[in-house]
Each structure stands twice: as structure tokens, then as C-alpha cells.
Tab-separated table of C-alpha atoms in Angstrom:
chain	number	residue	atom	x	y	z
V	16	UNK	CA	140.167	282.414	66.180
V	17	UNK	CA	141.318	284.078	69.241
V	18	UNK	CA	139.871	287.243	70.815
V	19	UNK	CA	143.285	289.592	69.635
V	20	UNK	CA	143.280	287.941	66.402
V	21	UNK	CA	139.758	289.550	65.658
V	22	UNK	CA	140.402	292.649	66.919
V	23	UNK	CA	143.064	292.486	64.315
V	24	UNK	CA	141.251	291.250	61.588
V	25	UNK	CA	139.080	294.025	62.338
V	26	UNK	CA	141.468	296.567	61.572
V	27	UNK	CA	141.452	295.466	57.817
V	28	UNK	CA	139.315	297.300	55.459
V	29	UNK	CA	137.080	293.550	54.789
V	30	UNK	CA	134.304	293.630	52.832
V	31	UNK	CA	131.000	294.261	55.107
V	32	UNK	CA	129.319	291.347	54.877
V	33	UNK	CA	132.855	289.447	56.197
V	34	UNK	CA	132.946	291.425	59.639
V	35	UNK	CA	132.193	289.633	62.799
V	36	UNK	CA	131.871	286.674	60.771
V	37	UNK	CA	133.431	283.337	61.883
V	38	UNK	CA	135.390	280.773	59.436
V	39	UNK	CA	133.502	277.656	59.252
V	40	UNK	CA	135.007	274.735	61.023
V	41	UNK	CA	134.874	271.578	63.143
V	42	UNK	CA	136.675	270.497	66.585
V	43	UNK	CA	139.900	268.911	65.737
V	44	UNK	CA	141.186	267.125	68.929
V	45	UNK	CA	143.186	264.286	69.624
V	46	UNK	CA	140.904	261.711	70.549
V	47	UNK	CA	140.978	257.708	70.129
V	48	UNK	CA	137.354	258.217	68.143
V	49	UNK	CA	136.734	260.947	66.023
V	50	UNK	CA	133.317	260.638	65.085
V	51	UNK	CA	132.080	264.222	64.228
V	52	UNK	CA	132.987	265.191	60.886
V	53	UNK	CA	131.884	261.991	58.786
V	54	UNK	CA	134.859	261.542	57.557
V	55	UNK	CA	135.170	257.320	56.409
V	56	UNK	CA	137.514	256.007	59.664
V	57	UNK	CA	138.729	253.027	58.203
V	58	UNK	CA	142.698	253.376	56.825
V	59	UNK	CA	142.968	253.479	53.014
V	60	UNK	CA	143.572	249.832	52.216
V	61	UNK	CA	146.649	248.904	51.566
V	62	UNK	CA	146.441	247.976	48.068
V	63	UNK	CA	144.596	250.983	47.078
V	64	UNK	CA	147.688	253.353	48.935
V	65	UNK	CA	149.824	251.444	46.780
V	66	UNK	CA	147.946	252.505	43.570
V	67	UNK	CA	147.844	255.848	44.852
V	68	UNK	CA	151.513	255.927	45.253
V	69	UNK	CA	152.351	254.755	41.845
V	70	UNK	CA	149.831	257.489	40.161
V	71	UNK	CA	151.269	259.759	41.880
V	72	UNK	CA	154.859	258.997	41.220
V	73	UNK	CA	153.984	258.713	37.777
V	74	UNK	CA	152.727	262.434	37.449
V	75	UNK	CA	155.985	263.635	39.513
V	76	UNK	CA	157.924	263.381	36.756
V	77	UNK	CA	155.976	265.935	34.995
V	78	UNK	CA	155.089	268.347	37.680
V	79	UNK	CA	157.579	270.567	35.258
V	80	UNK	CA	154.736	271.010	33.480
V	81	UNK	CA	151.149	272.083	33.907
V	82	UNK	CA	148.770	269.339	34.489
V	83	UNK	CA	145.980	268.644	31.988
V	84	UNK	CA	143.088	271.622	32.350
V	85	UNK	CA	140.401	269.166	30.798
V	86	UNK	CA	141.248	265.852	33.461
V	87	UNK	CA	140.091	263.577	30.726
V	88	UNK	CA	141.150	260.743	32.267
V	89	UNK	CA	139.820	261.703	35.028
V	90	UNK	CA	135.920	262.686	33.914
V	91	UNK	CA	135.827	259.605	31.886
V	92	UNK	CA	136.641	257.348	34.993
V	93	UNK	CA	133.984	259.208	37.067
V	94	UNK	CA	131.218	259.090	34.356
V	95	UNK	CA	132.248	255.430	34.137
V	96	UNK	CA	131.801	255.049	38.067
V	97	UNK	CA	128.162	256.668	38.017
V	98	UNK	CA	126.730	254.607	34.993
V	99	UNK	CA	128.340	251.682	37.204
V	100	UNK	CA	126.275	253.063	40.273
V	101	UNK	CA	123.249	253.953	37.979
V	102	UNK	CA	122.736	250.204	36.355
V	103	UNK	CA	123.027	248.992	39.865
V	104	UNK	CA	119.365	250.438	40.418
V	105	UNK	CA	118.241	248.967	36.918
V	106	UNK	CA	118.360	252.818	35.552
V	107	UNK	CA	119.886	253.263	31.622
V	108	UNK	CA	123.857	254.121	31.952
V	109	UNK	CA	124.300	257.390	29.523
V	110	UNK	CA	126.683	259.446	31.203
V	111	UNK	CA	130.096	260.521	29.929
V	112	UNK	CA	132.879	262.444	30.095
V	113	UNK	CA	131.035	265.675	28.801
V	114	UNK	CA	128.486	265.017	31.332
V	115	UNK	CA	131.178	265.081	34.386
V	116	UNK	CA	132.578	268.355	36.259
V	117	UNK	CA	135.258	267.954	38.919
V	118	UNK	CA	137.255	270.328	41.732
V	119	UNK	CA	139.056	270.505	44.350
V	120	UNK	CA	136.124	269.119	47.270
V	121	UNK	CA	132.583	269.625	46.829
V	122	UNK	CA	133.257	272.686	48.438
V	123	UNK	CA	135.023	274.345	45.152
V	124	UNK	CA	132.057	272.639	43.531
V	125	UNK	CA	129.454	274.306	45.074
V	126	UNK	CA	131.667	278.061	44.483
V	127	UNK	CA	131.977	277.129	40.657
V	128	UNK	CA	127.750	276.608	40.441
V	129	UNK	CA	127.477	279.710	42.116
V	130	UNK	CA	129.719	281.573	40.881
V	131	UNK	CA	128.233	280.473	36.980
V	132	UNK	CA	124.627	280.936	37.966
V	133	UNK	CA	123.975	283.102	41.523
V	134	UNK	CA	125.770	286.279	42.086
V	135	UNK	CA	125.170	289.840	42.681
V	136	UNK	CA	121.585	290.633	42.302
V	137	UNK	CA	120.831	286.857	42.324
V	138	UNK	CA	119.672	284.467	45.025
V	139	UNK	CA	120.492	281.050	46.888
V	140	UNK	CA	117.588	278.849	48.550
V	141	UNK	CA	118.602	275.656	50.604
V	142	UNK	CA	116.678	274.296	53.831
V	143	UNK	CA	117.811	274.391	57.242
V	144	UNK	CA	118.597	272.456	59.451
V	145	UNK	CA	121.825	271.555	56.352
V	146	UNK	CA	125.133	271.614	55.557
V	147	UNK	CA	126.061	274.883	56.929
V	148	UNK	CA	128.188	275.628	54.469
V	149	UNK	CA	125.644	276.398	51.843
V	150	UNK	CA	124.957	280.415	53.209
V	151	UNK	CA	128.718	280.886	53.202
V	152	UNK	CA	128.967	279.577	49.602
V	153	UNK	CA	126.601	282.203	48.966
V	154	UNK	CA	128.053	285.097	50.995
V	155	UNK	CA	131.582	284.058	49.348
V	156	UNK	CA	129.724	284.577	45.637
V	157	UNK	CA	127.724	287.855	46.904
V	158	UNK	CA	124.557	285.684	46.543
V	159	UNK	CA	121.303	286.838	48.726
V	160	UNK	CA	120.733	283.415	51.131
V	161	UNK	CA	117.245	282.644	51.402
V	162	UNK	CA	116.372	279.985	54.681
V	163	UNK	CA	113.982	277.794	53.499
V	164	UNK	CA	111.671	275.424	56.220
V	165	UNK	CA	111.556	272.034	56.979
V	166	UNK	CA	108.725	269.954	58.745
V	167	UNK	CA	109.187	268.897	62.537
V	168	UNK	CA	110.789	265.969	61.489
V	169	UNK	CA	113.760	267.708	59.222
V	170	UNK	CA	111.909	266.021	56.262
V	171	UNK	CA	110.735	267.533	53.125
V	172	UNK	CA	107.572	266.596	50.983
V	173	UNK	CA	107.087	267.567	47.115
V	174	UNK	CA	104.221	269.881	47.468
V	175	UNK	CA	106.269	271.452	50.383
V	176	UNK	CA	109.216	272.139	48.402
V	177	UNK	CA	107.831	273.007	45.348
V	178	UNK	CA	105.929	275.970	47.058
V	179	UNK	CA	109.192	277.621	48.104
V	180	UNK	CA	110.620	277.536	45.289
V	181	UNK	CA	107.382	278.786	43.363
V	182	UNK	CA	107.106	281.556	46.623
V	183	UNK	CA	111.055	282.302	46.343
V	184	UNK	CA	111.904	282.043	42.976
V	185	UNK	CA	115.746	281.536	43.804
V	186	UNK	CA	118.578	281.370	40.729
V	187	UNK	CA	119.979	278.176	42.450
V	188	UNK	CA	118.241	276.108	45.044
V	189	UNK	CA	120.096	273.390	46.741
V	190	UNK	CA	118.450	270.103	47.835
V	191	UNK	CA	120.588	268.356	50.268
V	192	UNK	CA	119.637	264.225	50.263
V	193	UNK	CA	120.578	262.792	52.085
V	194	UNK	CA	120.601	265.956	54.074
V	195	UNK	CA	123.354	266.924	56.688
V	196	UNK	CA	122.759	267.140	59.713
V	197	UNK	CA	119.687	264.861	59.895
V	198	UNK	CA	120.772	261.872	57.335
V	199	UNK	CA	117.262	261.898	56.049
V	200	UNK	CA	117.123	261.111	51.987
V	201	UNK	CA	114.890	262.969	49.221
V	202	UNK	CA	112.240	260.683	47.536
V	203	UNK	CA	113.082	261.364	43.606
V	204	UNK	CA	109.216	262.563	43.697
V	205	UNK	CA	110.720	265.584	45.292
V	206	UNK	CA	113.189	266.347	43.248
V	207	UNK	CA	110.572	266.032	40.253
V	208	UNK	CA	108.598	268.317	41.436
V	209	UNK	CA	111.249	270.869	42.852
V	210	UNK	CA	112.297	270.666	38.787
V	211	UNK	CA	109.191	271.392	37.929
V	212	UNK	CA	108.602	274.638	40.182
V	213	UNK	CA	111.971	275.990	39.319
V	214	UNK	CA	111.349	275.929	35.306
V	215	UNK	CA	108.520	278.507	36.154
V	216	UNK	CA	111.431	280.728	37.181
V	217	UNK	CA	114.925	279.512	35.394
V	218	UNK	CA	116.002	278.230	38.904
V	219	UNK	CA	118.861	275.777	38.341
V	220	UNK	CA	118.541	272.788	41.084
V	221	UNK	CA	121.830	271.305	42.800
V	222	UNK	CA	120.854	267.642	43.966
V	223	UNK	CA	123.797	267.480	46.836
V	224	UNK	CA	124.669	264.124	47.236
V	225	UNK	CA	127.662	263.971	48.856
V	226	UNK	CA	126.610	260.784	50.958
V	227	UNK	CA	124.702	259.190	48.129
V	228	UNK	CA	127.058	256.158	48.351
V	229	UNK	CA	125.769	255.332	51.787
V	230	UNK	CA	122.014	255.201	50.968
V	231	UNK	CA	119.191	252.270	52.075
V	232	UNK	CA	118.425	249.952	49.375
V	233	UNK	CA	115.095	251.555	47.410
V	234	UNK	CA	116.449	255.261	48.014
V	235	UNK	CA	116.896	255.932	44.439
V	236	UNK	CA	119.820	258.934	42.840
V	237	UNK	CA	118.850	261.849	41.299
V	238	UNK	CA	121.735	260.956	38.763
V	239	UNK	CA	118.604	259.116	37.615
V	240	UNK	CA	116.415	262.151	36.520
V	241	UNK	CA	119.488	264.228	34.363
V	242	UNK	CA	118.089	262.738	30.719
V	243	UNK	CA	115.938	265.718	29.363
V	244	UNK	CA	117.003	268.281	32.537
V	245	UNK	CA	120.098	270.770	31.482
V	246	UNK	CA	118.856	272.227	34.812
V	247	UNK	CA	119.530	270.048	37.366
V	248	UNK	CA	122.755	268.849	38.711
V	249	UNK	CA	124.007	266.133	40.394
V	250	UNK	CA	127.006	267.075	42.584
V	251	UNK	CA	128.797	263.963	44.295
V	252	UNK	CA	132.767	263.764	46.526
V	253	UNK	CA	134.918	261.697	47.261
V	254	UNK	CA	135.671	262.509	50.361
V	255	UNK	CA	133.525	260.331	52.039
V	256	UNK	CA	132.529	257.127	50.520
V	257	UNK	CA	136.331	256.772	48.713
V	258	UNK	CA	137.443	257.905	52.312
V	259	UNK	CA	139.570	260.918	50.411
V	260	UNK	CA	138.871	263.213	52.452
V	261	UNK	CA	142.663	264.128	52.277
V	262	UNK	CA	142.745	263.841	48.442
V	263	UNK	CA	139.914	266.896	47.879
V	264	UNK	CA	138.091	265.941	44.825
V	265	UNK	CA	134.560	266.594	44.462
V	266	UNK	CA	132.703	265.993	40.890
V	267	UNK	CA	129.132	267.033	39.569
V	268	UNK	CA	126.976	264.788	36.627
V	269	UNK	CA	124.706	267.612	34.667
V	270	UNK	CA	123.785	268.402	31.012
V	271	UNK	CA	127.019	269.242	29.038
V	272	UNK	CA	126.213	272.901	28.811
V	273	UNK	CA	126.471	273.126	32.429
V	274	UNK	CA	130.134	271.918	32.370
V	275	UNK	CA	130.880	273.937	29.915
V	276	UNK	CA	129.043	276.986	31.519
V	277	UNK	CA	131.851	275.734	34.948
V	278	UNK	CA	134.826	276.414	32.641
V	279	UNK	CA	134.116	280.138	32.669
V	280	UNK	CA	134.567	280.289	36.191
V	281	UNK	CA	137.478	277.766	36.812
V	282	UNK	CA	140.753	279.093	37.529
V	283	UNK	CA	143.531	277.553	35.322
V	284	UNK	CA	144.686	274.385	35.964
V	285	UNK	CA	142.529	274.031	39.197
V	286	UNK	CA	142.790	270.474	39.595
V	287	UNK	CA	146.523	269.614	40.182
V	288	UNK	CA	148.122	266.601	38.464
V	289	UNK	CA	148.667	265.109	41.862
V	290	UNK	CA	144.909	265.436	42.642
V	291	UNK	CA	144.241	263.784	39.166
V	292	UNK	CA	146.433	260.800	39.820
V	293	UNK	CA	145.251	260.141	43.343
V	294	UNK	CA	141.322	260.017	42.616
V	295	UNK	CA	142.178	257.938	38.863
V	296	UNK	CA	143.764	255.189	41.561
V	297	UNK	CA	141.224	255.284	44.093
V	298	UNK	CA	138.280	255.016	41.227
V	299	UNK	CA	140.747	251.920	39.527
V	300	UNK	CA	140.190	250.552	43.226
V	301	UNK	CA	136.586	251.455	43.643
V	302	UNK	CA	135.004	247.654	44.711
V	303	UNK	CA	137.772	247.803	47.731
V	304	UNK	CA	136.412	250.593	48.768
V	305	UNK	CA	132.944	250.183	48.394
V	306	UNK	CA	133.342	247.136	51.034
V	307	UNK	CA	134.287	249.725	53.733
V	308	UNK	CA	130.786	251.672	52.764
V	309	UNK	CA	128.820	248.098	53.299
V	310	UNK	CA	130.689	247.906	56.943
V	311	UNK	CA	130.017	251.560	57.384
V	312	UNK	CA	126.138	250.945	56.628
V	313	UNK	CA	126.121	247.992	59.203
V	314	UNK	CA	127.853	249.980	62.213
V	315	UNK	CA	125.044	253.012	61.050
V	316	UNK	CA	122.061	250.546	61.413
V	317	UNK	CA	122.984	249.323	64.326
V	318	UNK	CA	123.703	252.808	66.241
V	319	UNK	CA	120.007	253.716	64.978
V	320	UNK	CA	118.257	250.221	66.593
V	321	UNK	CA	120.597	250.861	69.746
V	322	UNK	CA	119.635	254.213	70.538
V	323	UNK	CA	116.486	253.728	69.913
V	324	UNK	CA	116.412	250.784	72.172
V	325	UNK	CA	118.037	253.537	74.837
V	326	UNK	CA	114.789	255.607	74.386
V	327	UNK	CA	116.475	258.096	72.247
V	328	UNK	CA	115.079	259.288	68.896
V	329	UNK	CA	117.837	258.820	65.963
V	330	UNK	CA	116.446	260.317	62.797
V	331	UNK	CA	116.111	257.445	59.609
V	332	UNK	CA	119.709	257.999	57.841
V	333	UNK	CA	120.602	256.958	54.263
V	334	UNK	CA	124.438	258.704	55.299
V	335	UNK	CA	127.722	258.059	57.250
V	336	UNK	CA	125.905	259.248	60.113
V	337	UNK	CA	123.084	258.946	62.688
V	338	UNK	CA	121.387	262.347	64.020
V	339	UNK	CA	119.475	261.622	67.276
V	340	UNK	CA	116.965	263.513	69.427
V	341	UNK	CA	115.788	263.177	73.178
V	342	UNK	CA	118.189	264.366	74.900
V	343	UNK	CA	117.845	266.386	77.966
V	344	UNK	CA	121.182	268.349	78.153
V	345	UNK	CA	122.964	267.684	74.578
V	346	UNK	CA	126.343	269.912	75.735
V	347	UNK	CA	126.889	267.341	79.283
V	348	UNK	CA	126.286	264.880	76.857
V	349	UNK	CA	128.626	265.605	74.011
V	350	UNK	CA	131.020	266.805	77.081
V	351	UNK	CA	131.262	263.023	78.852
V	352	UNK	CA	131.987	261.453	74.810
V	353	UNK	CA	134.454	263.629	75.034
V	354	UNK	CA	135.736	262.966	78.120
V	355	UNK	CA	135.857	258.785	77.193
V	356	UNK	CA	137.624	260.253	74.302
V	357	UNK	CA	134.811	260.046	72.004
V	358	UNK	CA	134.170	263.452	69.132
V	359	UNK	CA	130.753	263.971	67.732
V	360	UNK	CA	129.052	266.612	66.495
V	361	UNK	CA	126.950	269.076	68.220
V	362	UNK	CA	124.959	270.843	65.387
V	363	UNK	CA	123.529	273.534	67.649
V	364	UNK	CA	120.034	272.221	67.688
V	365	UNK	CA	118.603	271.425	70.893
V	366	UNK	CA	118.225	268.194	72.781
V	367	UNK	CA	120.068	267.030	69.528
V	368	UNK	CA	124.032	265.664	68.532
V	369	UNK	CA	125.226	263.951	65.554
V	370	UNK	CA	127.751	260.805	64.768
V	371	UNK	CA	129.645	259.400	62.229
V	372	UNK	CA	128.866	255.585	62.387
V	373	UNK	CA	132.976	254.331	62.193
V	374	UNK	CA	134.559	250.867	62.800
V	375	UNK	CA	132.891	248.011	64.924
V	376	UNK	CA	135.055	249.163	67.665
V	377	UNK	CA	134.733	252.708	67.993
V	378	UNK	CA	131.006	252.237	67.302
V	379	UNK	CA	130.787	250.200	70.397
V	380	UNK	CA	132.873	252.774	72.511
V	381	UNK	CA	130.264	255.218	71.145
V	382	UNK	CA	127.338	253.454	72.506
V	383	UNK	CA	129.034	252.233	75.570
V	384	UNK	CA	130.014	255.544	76.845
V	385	UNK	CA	126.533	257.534	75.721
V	386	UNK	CA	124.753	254.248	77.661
V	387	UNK	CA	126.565	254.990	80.642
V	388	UNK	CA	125.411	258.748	80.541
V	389	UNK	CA	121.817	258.001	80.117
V	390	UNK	CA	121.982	255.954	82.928
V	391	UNK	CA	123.432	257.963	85.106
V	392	UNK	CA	121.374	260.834	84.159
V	393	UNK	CA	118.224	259.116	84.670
V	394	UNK	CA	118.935	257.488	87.867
């Protein structure tokens, strides 16, 4: 936003806690690599754009009318997809379509959870460094946003988090895994026993999981742990894995009560039939577009044993994406990527950047390029 456009916007009569604030948002540049806002870089496969078309054809000819407010279809495909995902770790398949919540993003998510169970008087705990999104989702509800810690390493042990929440006692606390920036995953230990400290208070826990499709073999879901917990929630997208990042449609797993406790706070007809056609095709499609995730996973390996073998210190990731330490001047570095025409991510933390891992190709540019900087730095 530019300097006379505040000073505008500061004119208006906004509510308090919106002044001086700045929208959230990432560099969008023309670049032959954009690698900073883990979006999947592979094109939508052919076949599956074709699906998409014909879905979305189909609904056109009833755009007259409004589209279904319960996505049925929808919610039953998605419940299907997760048992799919849970029997692949050798965990009991029980979810259905009452089980299944869906929006517009995880972002609209995240807003209908807090909307139903933070508010005024009522508090949000997550644990920086995260997705940075989480105190806005709280300011946007007029949630209190409590900062919770982290060890050195950005990870997060069961005693550790259980204390917070027992010292806190938040309304909703938000467990990132695998967590944004850093890519690190959540053993299901965790989880556990954040569950357990947050029934000493009636704290509902948000598993975010947006990158769950990306995780190492062993890392287990917390989709696993919903039997016998109408407290905890599961919320997934399909931005990123199903590389619709275009098509906005983000989807939670919880106890039925919680879905039904969402449709108090939807607005009508949030999910538009065009949305509900283009994620049924992509989900019809799903084993196409899993491959892309295993070539995803590959490049992401091998940008962790390459800067490592650099000297740098990439953080373990079960995501789309590799955050790495040990770097003298993070800004000159993130400045010569950019200048080879290579985006990543600088997440503000120091001696630190982020990348999305993306195809062979601009994988290698990415490595080539921050090479040559280290080497010239060092000299």
C-alpha cells in the first residue's frame, strides 16, 4: 500500500485495532521461479483441467440458481479422500460426510472456527515463528492473540505445549504441523497431550495441516486421533497438495457437532457452485495429482542434503518447503535469487529464508544461484 493511500485510509473512521495495520501479503513479481509462497509449480495436468472444465460447464447451466448450501457431493468426496489417506497409515477409515466442513481457502476456515468458538472476551494461542496469518484471524474475529514459544530449534515437545495451554487457558489454540515457516511436523504425542491440557479448560484444538500431504513416511495425521475428541479439528486445503491454489477450497475433518456448530457462522451459499465443481474434479483426479506431491518430496529432500552439504542449516521439513539457517546477510541473499530471477521467502527471522521445493529445474536454478552467493561471500 502506498504512503498516500494510508494517509487516506486513515481518514476513515476504522475500527482501532485496524489502524496502522498492514494487509497480509507476499511479493508477487514476474520471475522465471517463484518459489516463495508454496504454492505446487507444476501445471494442472492436462487431464485433470479437462475434468475441471467439464464440472464446471456442467454447473454453468445452473448458475440461475443458487448452488447447493450443504456441498454434499462435495463433503462426501473429501471424507472419502481422508479415509483413503487414513488406511494408507494402517489407521481405521470412519469419516464421512457429517464429519467434513469446507470454505472458500483455509483461510475462511480458520474465520468460521473462530468466529464459532473465539470472539470478544475470548482468546487465540498459536506458536511463533507460524503462519502469520493466525493473529490476523484473530484480530479479524476480535479474539485476544496470545504468542506462544517455541524451543531454539522452532520445535515443540508435549510437556512444552501442554504447559501453555494449562498456563494460557486459550478458547482455541492452533497447532501448526507441519508448521510454516520452519516445515517441522508435530509427533501425534503432542497433539495428545495438547488435548489433554485443553479439556482442563474447554479449549478447542485446530490441528493445521495444510501441508499434511507432503509429510516423511512415519509422520503420522492427527485425522488419526478425531474418534472420541468433538474437540479437536483437523483442518486440511487444497491449495497446495491438489495445486488449487486458484480454486480456494479449504476443508476441516472434526466431530459432527463441530460442523454443525460452522453452519451458524457461514454466510449463505458460501461455497459457489463453480468452487464445488472444480474441487469434485480435482478429488475424481486425486492419484494424478498425488504423483506431482511424490516429485515435490524428491526436489524437497534434495534441497535439504544440498544445503546442508553448502554448510547451511535447513530445518527437517515434512512440507512443500525447506526453511534454512546460517546465513550471514539473509536480505543480499534473498536480493541476488532475485536478481537470477529466483522468489523465496524472507520470513523476517534472522540469518534465515524460506523455499518452496518446485520442479527439477527450478530446484536446480535455486541451488545454483544460492551456491554461487556463498561462494562469493566467503571468498
Amino acid at each position: 500500500m502506498t504512503s498516500s493511500r494510508s494517509r487516506n485510509l486513515s481518514r476513515l473512521p476504522l475500527r482501532e485495532e485496524l489502524q496502522g495495520q498492514e494487509p497480509y501479503g507476499a511479493p508477487q513479481l514476474s520471475v522465471k521461479a517463484m518459489l516463495n509462497v508454496n504454492e505446487t509449480t507444476y501445471d494442472v495436468p492436462a487431464d485433470v483441467v479437462d475434468a475441471i472444465g467439464k464440472e464446471v460447464r456442467a454447473a454453468a447451466a445452473q448458475l440461475n440458481r443458487y448452488p447447493d448450501r450443504e456441498f454434499s457431493v462435495l463433503r462426501q468426496k473429501l471424507a472419502e479422500y481422508l479415509n483413503r489417506d487414513l488406511a494408507s497409515e494402517g489407521e481405521p477409515a470412519e469419516l464421512t460426510d457429517e464429519h467434513i466442513w469446507a470454505a472458500n481457502g483455509s483461510n475462511e476456515i480458520m474465520q468460521h472456527i473462530l468466529q464459532a468458538f473465539a470472539g470478544p472476551g475470548r482468546s487465540v494461542l498459536s506458536f511463533p515463528p507460524t503462519y502469520s496469518m493466525y493473529p490476523l484471524y484473530a484480530r479479524g474475529t476480535y479474539s485476544e492473540y496470545i504468542a506462544g514459544t517455541r524451543a531454539e530449534d522452532f520445535t515443540q515437545t508435549p510437556e512444552d505445549v501442554a504447559a501453555q495451554i494449562r498456563e494460557h487457558r486459550p478458547n482455541v489454540v492452533i497447532l501448526c504441523s507441519p508448521n510454516n515457516p520452519t516445515g517441522t511436523a508435530l509427533s501425534l504425542e503432542t497433539v495428545e497431550a495438547a488435548y489433554a491440557a485443553a479439556q482442563e479448560s474447554d479449549t478447542m484444538v485446530v490441528v493445521d495441516e495444510a501441508y499434511g500431504e507432503f509429510r516423511q513416511s512415519g509422520t503420522g495425521s492427527a485425522l488419526a486421533l478425531l474418534p472420541g475428541r468433538e474437540r479437536l479439528i483437523v483442518s486440511r486445503t487444497m491449495s497446495k497438495a491438489f495445486a488449487l491454489a486458484g480454486g480456494r477450497l479449504g476443508y476441516l475433518a472434526a466431530a459432527p457437532e463441530v460442523t454443525d456448530a460452522m453452519r451458524l457462522v457461514r454466510l449463505p451459499y458460501h461455497l459457489s457452485a463453480v468452487t464445488q465443481a472444480t474441487a469434485v474434479a480435482a478429488l475424481d483426479h486425486s492419484a494424478t495429482l498425488m504423483a506431482n506431491v511424490e516429485r515435490i518430496k524428491e526436489q524437497r529432500d534434495r534441497i535439504v542434503t544440498t544445503l546442508e552439504q553448502m554448510g547451511l542449516h535447513p530445518a527437517p521439513s515434512d512440507a512443500n518447503f525447506v526453511f534454512f539457517g546460517g546465513l550471514t546477510d539473509e536480505k543480499a541473499a534473498w536480493q541476488h535469487l532475485l536478481e537470477d530471477g529466483i522468489l523465496i521467502r524472507d520470513v523476517g527471522i534472522p540469518g534465515h529464508l524460506r523455499v518452496t521445493a518446485g520442479t527439477e529445474e527450478e530446484t536446480s536454478d535455486f541451488l545454483a544461484s544460492l551456491k554461487r552467493f556463498i561462494t562469493r561471500t566467503t571468498a
